[in-house]
PDB file of C-alpha atoms in Angstrom:
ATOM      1  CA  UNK A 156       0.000   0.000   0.000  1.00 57.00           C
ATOM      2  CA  UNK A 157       1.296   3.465  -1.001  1.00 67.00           C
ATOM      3  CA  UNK A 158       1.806   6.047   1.296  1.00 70.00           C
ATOM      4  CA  UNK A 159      -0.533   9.074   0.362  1.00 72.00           C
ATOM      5  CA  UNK A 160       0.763  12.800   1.049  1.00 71.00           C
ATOM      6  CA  UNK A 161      -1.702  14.580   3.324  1.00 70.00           C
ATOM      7  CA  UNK A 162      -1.205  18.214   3.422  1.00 66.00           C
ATOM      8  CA  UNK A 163      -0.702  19.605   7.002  1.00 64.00           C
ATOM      9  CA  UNK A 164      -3.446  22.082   7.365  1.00 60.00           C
ATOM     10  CA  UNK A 165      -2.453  22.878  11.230  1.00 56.00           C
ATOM     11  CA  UNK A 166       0.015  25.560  10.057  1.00 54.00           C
ATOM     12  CA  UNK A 167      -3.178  27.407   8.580  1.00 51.00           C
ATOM     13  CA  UNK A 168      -4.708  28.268  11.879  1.00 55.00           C
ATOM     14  CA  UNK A 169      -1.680  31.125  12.539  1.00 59.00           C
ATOM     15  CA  UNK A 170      -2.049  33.206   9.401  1.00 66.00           C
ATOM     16  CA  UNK A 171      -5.697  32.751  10.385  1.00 83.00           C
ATOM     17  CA  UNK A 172      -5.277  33.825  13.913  1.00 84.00           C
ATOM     18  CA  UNK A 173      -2.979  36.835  12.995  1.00 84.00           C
ATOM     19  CA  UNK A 174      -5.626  38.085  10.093  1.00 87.00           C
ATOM     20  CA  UNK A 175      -8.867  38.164  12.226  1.00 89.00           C
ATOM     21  CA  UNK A 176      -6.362  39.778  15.247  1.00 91.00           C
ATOM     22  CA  UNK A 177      -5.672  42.278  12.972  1.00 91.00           C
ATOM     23  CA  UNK A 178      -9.104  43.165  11.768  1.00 93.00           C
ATOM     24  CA  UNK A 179     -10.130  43.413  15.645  1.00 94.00           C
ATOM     25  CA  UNK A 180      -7.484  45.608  16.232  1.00 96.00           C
ATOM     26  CA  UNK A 181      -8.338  47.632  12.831  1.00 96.00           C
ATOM     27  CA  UNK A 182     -12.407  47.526  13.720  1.00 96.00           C
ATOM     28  CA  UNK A 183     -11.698  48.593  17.005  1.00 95.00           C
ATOM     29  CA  UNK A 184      -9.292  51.240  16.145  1.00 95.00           C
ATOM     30  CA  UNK A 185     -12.398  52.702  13.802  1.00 94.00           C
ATOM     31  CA  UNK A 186     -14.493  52.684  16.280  1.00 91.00           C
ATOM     32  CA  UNK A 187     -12.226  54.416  19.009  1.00 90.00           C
ATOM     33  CA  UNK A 188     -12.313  57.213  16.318  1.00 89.00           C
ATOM     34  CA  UNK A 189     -15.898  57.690  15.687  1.00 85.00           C
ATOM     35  CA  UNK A 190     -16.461  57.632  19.322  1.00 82.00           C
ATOM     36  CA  UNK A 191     -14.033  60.363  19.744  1.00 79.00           C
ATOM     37  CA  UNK A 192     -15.267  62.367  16.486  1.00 79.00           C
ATOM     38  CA  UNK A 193     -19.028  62.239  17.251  1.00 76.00           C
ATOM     39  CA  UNK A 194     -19.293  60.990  20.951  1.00 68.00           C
ATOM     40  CA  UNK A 195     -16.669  63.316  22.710  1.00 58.00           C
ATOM     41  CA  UNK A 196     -18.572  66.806  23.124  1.00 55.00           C
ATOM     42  CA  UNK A 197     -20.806  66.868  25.929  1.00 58.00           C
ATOM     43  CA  UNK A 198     -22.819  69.747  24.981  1.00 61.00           C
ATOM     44  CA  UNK A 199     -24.296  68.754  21.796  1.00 64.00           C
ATOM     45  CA  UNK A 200     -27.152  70.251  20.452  1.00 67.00           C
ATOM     46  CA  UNK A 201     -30.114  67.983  19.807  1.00 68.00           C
ATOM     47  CA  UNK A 202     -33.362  69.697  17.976  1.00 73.00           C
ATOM     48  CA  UNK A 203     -33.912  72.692  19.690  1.00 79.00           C
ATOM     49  CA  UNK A 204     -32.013  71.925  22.935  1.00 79.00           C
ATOM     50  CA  UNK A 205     -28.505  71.874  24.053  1.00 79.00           C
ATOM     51  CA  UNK A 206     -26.773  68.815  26.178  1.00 77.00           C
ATOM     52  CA  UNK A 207     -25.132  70.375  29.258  1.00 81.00           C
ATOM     53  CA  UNK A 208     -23.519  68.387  32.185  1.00 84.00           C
ATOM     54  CA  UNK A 209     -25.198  68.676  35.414  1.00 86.00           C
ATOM     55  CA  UNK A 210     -23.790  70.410  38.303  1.00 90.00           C
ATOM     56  CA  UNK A 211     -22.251  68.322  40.790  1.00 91.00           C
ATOM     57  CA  UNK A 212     -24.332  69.678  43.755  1.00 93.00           C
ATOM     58  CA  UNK A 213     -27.569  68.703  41.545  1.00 92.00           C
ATOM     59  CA  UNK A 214     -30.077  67.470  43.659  1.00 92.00           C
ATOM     60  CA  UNK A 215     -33.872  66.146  43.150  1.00 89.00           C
ATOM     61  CA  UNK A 216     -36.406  64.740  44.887  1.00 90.00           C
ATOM     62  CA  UNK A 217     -39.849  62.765  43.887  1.00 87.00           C
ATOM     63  CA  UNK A 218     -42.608  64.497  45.233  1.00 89.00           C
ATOM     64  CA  UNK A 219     -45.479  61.706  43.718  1.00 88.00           C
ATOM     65  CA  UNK A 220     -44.823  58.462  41.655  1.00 87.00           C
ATOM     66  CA  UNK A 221     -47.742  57.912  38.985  1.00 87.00           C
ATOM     67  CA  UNK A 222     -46.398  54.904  37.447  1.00 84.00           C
ATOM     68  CA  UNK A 223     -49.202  52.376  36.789  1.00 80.00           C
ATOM     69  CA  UNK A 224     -48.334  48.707  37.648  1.00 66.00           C
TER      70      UNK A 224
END
């Protein structure tokens, strides 16, 4: 019986490996960016109103809870 030649596909898995660790890197990278181009100013107009931060002293208190159960 003849010995048949197999390729060795094992080796595959590390060009694999480094090609979807580089796309994670490269997705994440993009969306590090967009998060810092769109996401980073905290007063952002939306519609008619503006998006300020609250005061740190800010304070509130629920006077009556109308929720129906």
């Amino acid at each position: 019986m003849e010995k048949q030649n197999i390729p060795n596909t094992s080796k595959l898995t590390n060009p694999n490996k480094a090609v979807i660790f580089t796309l994670l890197i490269v997705i994440a990278s993009i969306f590090f960016l967009v998060k810092l181009i769109f996401g980073g100013n905290s007063n952002a107009t939306i519609g008619n109103y503006t998006k300020e931060d609250l005061p740190e002293n800010f304070e509130y208190r629920i006077t009556k809870d109308e929720k129906q159960s």
